[in-house]
mmCIF file of C-alpha atoms and ligand atoms in Angstrom:
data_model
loop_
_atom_site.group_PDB
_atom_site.id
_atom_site.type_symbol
_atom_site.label_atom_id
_atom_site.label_comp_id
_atom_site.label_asym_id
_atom_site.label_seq_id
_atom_site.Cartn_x
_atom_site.Cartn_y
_atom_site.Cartn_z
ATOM 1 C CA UNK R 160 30.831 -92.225 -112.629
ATOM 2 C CA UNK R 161 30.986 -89.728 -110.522
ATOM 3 C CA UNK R 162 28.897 -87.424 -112.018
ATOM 4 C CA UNK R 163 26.053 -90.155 -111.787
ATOM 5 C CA UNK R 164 26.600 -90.852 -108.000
ATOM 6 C CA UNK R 165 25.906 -86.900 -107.534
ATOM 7 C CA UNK R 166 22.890 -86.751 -109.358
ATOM 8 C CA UNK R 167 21.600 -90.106 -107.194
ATOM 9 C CA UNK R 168 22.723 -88.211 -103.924
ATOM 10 C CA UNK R 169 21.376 -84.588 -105.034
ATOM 11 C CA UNK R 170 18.436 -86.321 -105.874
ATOM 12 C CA UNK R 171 17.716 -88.176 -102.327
ATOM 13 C CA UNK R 172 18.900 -84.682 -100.991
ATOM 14 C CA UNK R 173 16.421 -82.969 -102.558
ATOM 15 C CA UNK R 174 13.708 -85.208 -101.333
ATOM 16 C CA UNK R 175 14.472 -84.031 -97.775
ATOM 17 C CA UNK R 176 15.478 -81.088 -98.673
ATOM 18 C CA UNK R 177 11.255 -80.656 -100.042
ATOM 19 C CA UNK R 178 10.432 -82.036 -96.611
ATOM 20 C CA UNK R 179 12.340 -79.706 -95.074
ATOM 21 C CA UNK R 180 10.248 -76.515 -96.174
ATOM 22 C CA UNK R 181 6.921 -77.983 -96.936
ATOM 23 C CA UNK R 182 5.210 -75.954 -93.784
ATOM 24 C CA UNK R 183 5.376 -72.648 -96.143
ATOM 25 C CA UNK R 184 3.208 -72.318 -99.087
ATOM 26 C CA UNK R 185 5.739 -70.480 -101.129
ATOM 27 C CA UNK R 186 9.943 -69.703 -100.745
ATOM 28 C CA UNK R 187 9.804 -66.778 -102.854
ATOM 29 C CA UNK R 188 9.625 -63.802 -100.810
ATOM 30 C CA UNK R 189 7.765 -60.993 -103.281
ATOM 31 C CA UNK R 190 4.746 -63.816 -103.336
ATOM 32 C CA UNK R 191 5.536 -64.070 -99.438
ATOM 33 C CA UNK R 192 5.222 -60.243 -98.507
ATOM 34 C CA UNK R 193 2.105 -59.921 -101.225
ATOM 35 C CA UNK R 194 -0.600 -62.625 -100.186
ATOM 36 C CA UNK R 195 -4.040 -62.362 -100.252
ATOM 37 C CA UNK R 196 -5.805 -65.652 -98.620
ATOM 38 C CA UNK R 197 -7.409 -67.488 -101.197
ATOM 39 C CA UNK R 198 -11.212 -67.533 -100.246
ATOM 40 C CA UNK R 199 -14.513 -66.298 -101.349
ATOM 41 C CA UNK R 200 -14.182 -62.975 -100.546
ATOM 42 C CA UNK R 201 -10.428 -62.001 -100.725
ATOM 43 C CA UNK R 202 -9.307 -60.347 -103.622
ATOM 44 C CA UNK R 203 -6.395 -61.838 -106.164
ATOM 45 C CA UNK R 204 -3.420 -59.393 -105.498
ATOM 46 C CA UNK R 205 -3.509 -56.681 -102.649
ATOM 47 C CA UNK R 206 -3.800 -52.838 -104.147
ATOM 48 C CA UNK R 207 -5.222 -49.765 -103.009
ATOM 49 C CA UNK R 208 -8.708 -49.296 -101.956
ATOM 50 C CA UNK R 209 -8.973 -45.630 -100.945
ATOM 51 C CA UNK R 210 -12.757 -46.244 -100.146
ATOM 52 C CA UNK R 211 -12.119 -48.842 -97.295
ATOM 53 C CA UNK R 212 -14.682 -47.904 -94.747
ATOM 54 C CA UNK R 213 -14.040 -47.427 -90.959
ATOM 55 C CA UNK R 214 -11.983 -49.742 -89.081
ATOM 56 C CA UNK R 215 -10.899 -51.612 -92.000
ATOM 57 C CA UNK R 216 -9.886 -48.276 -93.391
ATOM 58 C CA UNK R 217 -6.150 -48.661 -92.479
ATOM 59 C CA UNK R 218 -5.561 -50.986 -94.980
ATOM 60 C CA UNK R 219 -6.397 -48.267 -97.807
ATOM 61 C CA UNK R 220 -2.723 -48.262 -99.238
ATOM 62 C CA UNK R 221 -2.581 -51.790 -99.830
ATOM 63 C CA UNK R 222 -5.290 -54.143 -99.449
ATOM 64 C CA UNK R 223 -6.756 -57.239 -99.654
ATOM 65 C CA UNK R 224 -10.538 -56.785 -99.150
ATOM 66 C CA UNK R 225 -12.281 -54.025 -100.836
ATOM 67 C CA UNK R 226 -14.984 -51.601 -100.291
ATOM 68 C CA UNK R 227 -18.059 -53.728 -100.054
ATOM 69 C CA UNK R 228 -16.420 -56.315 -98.283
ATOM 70 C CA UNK R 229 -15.092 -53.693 -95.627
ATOM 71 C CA UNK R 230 -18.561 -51.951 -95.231
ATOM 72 C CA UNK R 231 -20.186 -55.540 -94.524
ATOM 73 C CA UNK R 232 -17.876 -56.352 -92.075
ATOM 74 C CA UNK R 233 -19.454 -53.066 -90.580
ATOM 75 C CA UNK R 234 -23.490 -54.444 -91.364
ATOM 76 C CA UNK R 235 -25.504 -55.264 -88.078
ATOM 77 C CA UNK R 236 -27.673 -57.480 -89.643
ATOM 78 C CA UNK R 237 -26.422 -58.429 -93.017
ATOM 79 C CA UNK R 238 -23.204 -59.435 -91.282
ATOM 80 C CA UNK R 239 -19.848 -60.792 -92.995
ATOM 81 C CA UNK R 240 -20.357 -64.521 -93.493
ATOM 82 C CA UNK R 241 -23.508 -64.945 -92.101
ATOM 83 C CA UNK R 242 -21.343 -64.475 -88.381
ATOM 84 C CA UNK R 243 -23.306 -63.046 -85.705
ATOM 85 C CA UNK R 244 -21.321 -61.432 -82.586
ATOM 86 C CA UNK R 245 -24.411 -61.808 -80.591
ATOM 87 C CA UNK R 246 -25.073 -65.131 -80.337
ATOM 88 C CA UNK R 247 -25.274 -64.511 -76.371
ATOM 89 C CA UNK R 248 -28.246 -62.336 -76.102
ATOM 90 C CA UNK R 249 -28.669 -59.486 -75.746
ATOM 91 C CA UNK R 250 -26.181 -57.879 -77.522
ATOM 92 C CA UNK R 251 -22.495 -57.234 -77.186
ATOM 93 C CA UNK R 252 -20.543 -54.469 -76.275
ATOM 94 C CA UNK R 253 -19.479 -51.630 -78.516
ATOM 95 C CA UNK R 254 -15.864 -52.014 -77.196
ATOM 96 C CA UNK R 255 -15.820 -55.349 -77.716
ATOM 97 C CA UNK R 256 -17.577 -55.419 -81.516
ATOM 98 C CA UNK R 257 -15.153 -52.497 -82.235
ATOM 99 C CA UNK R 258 -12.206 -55.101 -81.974
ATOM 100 C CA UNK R 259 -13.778 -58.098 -83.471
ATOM 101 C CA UNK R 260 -14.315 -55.709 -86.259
ATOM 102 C CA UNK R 261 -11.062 -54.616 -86.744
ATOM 103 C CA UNK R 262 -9.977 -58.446 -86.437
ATOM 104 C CA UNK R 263 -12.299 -59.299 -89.127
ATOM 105 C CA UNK R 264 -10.558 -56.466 -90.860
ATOM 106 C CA UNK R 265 -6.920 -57.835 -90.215
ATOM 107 C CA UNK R 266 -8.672 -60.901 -91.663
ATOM 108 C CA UNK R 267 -9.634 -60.098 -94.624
ATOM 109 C CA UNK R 268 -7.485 -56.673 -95.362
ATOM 110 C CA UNK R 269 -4.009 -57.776 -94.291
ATOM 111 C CA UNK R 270 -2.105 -58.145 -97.417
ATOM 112 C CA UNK R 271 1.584 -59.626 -94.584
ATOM 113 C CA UNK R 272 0.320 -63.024 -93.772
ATOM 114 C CA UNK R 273 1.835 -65.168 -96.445
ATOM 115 C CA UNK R 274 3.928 -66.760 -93.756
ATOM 116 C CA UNK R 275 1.769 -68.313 -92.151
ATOM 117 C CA UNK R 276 -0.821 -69.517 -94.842
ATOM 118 C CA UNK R 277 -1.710 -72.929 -95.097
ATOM 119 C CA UNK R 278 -4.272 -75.210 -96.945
ATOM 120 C CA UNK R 279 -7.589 -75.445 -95.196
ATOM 121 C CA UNK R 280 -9.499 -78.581 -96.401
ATOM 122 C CA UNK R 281 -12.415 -78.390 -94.323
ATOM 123 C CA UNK R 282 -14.744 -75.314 -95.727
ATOM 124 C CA UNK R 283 -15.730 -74.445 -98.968
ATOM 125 C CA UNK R 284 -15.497 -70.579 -98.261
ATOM 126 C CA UNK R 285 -11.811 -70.579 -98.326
ATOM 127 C CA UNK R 286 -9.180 -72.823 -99.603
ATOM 128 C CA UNK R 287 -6.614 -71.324 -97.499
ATOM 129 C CA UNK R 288 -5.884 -70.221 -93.737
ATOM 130 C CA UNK R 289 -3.570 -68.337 -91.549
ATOM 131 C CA UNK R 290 -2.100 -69.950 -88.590
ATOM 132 C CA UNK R 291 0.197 -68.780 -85.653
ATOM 133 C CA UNK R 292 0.648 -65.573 -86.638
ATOM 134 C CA UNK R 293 2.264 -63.033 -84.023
ATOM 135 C CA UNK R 294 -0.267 -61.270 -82.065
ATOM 136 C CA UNK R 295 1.699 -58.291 -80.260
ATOM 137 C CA UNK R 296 0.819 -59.203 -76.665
ATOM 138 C CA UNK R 297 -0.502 -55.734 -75.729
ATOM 139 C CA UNK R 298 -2.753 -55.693 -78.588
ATOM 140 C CA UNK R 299 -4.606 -59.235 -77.061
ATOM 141 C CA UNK R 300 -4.961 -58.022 -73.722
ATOM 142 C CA UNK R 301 -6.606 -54.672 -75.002
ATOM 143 C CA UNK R 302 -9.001 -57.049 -77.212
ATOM 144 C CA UNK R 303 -9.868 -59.401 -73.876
ATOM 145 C CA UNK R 304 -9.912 -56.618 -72.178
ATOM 146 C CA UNK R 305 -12.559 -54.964 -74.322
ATOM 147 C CA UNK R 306 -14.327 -58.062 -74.394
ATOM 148 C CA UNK R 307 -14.111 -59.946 -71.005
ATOM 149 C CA UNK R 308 -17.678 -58.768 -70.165
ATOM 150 C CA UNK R 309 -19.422 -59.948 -72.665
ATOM 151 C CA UNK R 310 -20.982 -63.281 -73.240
ATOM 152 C CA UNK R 311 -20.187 -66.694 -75.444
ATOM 153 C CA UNK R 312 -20.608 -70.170 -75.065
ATOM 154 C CA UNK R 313 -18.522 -71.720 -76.684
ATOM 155 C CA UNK R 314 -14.142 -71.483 -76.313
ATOM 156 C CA UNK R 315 -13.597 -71.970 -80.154
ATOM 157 C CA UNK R 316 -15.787 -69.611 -82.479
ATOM 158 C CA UNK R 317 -14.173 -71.165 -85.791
ATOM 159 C CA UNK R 318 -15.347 -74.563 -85.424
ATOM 160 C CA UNK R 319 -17.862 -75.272 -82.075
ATOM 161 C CA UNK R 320 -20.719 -73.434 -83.596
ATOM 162 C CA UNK R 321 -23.654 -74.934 -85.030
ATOM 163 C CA UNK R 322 -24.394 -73.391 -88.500
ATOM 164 C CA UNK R 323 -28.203 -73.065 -88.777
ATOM 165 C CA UNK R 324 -29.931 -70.689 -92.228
ATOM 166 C CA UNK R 325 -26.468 -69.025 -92.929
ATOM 167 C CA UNK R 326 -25.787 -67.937 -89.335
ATOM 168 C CA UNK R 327 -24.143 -69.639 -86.521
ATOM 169 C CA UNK R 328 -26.313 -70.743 -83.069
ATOM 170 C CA UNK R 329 -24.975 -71.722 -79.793
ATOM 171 C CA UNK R 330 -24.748 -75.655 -79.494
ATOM 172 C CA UNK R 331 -27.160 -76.998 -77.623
ATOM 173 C CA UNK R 332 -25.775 -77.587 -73.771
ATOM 174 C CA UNK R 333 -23.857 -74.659 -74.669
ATOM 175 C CA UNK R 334 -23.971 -72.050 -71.707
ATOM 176 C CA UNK R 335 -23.603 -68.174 -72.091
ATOM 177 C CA UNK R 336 -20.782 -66.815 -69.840
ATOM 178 C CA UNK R 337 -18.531 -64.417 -69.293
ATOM 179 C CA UNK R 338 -15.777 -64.418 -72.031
ATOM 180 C CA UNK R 339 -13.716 -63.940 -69.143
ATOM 181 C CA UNK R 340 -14.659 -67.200 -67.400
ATOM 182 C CA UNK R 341 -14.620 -68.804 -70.421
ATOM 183 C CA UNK R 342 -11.170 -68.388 -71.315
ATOM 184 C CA UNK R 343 -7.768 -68.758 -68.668
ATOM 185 C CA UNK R 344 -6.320 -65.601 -69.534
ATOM 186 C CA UNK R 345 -5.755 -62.892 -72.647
ATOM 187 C CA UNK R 346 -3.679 -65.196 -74.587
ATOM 188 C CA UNK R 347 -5.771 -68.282 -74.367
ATOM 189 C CA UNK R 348 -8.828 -66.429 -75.566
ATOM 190 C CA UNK R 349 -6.700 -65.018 -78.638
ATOM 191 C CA UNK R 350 -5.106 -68.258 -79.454
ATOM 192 C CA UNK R 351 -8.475 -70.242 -79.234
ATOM 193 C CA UNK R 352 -11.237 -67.899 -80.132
ATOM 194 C CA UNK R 353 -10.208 -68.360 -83.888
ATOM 195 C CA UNK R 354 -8.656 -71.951 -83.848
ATOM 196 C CA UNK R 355 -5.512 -70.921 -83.401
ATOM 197 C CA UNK R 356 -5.087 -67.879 -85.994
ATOM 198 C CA UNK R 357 -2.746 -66.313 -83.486
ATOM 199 C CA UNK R 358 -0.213 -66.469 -81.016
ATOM 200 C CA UNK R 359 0.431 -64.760 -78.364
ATOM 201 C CA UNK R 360 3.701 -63.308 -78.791
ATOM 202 C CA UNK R 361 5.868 -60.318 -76.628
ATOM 203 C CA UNK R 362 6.128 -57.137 -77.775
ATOM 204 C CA UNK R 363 9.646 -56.921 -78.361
ATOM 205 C CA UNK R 364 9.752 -59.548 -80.968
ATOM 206 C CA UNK R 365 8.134 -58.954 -84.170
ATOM 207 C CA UNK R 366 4.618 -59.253 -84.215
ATOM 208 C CA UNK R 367 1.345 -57.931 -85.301
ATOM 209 C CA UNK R 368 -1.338 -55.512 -84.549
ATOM 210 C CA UNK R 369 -4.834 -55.499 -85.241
ATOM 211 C CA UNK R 370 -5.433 -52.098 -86.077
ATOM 212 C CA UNK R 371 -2.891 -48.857 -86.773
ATOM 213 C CA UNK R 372 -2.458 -45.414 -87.834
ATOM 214 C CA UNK R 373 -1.567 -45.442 -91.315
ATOM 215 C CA UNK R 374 0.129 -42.563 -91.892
ATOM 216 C CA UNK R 375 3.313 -44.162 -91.224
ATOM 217 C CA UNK R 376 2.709 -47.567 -93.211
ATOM 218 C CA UNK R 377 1.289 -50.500 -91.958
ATOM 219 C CA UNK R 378 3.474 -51.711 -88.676
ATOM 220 C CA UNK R 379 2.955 -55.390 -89.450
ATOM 221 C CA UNK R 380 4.770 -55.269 -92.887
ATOM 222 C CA UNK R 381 8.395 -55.320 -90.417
ATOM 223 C CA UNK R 382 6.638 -58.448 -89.209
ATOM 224 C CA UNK R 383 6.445 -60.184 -92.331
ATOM 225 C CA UNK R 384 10.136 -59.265 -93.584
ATOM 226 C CA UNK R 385 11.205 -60.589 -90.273
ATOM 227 C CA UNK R 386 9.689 -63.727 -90.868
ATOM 228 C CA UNK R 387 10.831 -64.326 -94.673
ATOM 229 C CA UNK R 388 14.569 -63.400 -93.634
ATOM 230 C CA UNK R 389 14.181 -66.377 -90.918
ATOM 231 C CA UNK R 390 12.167 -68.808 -93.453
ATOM 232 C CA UNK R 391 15.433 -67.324 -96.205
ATOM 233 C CA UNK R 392 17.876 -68.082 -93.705
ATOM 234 C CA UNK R 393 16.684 -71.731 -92.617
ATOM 235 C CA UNK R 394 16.518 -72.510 -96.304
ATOM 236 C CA UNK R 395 20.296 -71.145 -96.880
ATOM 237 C CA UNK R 396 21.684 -72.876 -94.203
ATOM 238 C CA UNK R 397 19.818 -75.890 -95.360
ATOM 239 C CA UNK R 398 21.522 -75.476 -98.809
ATOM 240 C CA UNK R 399 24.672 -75.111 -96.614
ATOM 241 C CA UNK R 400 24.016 -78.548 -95.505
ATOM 242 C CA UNK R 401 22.879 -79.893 -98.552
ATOM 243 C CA UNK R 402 26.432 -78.631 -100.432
ATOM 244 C CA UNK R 403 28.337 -80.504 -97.012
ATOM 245 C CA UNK R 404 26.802 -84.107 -97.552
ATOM 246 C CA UNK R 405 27.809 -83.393 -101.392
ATOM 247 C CA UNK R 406 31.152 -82.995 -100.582
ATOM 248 C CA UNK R 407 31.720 -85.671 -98.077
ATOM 249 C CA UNK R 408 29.989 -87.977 -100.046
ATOM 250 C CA UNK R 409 30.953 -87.144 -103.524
ATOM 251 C CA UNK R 410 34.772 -88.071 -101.778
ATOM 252 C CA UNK R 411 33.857 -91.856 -100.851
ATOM 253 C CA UNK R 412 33.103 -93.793 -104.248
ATOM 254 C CA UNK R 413 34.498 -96.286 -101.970
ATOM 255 C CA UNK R 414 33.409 -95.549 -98.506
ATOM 256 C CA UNK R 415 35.181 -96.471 -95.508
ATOM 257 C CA UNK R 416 33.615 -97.300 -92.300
ATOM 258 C CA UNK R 417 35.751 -97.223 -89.392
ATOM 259 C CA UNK R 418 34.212 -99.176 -86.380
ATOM 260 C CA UNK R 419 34.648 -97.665 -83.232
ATOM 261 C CA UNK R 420 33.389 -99.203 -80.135
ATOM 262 C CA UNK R 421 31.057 -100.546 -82.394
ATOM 263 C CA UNK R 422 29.573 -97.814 -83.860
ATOM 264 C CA UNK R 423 30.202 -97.098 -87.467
ATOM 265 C CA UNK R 424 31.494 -94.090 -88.687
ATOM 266 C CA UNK R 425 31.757 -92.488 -91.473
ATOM 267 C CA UNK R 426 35.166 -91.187 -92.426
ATOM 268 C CA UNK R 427 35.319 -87.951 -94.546
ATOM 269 C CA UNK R 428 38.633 -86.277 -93.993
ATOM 270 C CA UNK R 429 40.555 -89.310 -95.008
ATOM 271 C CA UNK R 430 38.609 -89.748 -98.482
ATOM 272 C CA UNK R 431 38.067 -86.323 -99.067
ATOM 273 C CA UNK R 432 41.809 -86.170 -100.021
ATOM 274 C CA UNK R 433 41.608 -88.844 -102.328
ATOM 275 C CA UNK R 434 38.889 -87.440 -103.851
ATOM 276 C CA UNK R 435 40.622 -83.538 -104.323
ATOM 277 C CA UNK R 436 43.790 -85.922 -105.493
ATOM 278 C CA UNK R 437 41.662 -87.722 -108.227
ATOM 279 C CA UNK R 438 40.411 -83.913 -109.315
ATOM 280 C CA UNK R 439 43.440 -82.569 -109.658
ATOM 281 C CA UNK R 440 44.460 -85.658 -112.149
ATOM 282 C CA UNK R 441 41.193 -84.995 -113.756
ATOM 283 C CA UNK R 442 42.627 -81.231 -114.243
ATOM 284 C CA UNK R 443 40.596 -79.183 -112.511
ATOM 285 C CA UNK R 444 42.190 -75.969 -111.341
ATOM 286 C CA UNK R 445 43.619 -76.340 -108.120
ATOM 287 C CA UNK R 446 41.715 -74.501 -105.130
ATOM 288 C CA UNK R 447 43.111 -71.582 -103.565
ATOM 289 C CA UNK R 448 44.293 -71.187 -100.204
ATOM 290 C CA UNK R 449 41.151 -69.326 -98.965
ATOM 291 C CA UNK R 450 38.858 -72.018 -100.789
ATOM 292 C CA UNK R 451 40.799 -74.605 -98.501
ATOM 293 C CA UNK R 452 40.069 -73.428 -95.655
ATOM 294 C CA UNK R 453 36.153 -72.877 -96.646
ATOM 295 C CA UNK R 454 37.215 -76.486 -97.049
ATOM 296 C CA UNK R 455 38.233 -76.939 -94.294
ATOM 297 C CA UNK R 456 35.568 -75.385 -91.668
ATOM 298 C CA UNK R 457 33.517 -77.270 -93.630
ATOM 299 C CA UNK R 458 35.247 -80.301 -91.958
ATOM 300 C CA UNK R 459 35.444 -78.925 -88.056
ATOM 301 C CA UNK R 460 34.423 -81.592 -86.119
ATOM 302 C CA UNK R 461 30.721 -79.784 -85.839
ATOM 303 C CA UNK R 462 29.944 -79.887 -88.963
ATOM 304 C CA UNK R 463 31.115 -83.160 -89.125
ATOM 305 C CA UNK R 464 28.885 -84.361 -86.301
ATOM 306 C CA UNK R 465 25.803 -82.368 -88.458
ATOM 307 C CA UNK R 466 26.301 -83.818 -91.729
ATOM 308 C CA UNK R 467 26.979 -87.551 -89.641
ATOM 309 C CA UNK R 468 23.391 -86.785 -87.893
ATOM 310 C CA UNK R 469 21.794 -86.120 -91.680
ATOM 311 C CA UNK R 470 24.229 -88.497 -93.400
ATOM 312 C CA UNK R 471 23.731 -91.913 -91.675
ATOM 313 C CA UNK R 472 20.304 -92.067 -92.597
ATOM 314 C CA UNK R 473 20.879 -91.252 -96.205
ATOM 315 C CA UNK R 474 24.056 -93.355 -96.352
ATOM 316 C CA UNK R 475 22.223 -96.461 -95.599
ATOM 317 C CA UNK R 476 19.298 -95.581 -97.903
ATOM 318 C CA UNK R 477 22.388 -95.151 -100.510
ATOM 319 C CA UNK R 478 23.429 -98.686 -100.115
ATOM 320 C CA UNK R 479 20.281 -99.778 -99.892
ATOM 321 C CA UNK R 480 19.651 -98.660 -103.508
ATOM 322 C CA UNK R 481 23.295 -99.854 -105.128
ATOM 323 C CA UNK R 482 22.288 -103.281 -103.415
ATOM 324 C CA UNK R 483 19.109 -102.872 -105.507
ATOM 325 C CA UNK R 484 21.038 -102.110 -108.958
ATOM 326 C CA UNK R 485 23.502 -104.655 -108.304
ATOM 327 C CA UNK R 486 21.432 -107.081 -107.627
ATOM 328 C CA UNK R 487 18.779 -106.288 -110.994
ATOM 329 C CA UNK R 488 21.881 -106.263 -112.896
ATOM 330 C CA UNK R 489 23.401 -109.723 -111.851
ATOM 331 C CA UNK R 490 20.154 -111.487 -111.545
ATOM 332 C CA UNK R 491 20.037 -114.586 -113.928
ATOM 333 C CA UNK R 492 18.215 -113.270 -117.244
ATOM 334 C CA UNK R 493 15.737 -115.625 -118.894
HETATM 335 C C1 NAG W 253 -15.831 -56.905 -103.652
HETATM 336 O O1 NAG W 253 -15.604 -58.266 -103.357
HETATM 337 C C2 NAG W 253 -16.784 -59.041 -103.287
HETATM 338 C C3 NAG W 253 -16.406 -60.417 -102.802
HETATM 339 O O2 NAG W 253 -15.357 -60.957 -103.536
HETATM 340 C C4 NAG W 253 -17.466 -59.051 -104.647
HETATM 341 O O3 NAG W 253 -18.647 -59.822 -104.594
HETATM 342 C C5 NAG W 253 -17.790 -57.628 -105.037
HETATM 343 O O4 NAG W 253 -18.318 -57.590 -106.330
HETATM 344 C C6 NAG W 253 -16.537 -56.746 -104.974
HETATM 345 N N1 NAG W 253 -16.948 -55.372 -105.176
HETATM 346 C C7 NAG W 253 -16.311 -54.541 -105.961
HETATM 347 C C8 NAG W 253 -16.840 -53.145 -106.027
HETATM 348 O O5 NAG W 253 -15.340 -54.881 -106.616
HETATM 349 C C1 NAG W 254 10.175 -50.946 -90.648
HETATM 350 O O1 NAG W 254 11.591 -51.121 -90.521
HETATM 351 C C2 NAG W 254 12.334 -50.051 -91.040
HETATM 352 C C3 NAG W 254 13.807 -50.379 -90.942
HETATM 353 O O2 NAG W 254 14.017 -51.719 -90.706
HETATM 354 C C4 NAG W 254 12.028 -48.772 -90.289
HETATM 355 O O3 NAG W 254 12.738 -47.695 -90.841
HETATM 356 C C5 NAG W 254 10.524 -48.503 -90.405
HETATM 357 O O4 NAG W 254 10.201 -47.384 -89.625
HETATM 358 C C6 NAG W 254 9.724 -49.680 -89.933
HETATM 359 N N1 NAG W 254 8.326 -49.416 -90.267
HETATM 360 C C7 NAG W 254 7.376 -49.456 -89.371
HETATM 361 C C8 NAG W 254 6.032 -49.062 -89.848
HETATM 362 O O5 NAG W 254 7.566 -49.770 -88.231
#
């Protein structure tokens, strides 16, 4: 009996346990710290590319673009997906190309970003996107700074362009101005210019930059682990929970609910000894002191209140479903 009420519970558990984590593509972290976007002109698996060419040529140790890919980002007319940087004529700055180069680079080089992939539905060029990931806040106000002279006309360049023979045209209406009247600040033109690809985030938390001397590894690799410890920890502490509403609910076969002011309750300490009572008839070894008191902190009132805030929800759902079996296996049969 038992046994089949845990299975029911792990199950329903599980469900929003899946719900839980579904914002990241993958839990494990070796596919995490080893992503390559999935698009037309990614490669599979990062690797080494020793013939990387100019500002993608950081990424040489470990890469997801390769050669040809890095020397078109490069190409001033045969340009890297058709994009053209001057689309305000007439033409835009060196200082300014130099970064949206080495942004295309991060783009398609940067083997770190598995945390922040996500599905992209909308283009057939790539099946997958990055979103939100840490921009070192230095490293955005160089790239508006490089760039604030120059011209656009239109806030987001991922999706307010009109595509016309493989290259992208201002809208019509659309004005050329200043990038820096175009945009509030340094971190609203790096969080829109790209549809959100980045945020703007302080240096002294982890985050990313665009380009970097690799003779001491690639900076934004710390970034990543930082990341997949927090996604590793969330997901323990989840499974924390998860082994909580076991507990308290593998104790109450027969649940009480005390009503107070009201409100019910559900009571776990109470039960949970008749449960750990109706174990130790069934012979299982008895727990040791330090086990207990795992037990036990388990139980402070916290944790209580947590798994309450999880376990109402559930509970009901719970008796929602027994109402179901009892009443398919009492209806009259014909
Ligand atoms: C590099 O990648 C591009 C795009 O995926 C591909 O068309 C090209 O053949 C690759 N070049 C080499 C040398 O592997
Ligand atoms: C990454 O972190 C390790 C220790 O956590 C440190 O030794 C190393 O220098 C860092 N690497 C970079 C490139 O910042």
């Amino acid at each position: 009996m038992f046994q089949g009420w845990n299975a029911l519970l792990a199950s329903v558990w599980g469900c929003c346990l899946i719900g839980f984590t579904w914002g990241q593509l993958s839990d494990s972290p070796d596919v995490l710290r080893n992503w390559c976007l999935d698009s037309d002109y990614h490669k599979p698996q990062p690797g080494p590319e020793p013939q990387l060419f100019s500002e993608c040529s950081p990424w040489k140790e470990r890469s997801c673009c390769n050669a040809t890919v890095s020397k078109l980002i490069h190409h001033n007319v045969k340009v890297w997906h058709g994009f053209q940087f001057r689309h305000c004529p007439p033409q835009v700055s060196s200082e300014c190309l130099r970064f949206f180069r080495r942004d295309f680079c991060f783009y398609e080089c940067s083997p770190n970003l598995g945390p922040w992939v996500e599905f992209e539905y909308a283009r057939k060029s790539r099946q997958q996107r990055f979103r939100n990931v840490p921009l070192c806040a230095s490293e955005c106000e160089a790239w508006f700074h490089a760039c604030k002279d120059d011209l656009t006309c239109v806030r987001n360049w991922g999706s307010e362009f009109d595509w016309i023979e493989g290259t992208n045209r201002c809208p019509e209406n659309a004005k050329c101005q200043l990038i820096r009247d175009t945009y509030a600040d340094a971190k609203d033109f790096c969080e829109t210019v790209w549809d959100n690809d980045f945020k703007y985030t302080p240096d002294n938390e982890p985050c990313m930059v665009l380009s970097f001397d690799p003779s001491s590894g690639n900076p934004n690799d710390n970034v990543t682990e930082a990341a997949i410890s927090r996604h590793m920890n969330s997901i323990n502490s989840m499974l924390n929970r998860q082994r909580i509403m076991e507990r308290s609910f593998s104790c109450r076969i027969s649940p009480s609910i005390a009503v107070s002011r009201g409100i019910p309750k559900l009571v776990c300490d109470f039960s949970f000894r008749e449960f750990d009572k109706m174990r130790q008839l069934k012979g299982k070894p008895k727990e040791t002191p330090r086990q207990k008191k795992e037990r036990k902190q388990d139980f402070s009132p916290e944790n209580q209140h947590k798994a309450l805030r999880v376990a109402l929800p559930i509970f009901v759902g719970f008796w929602v479903l027994i109402g179901i079996f009892i009443y398919l296996n009492t209806r009259p049969k014909h």
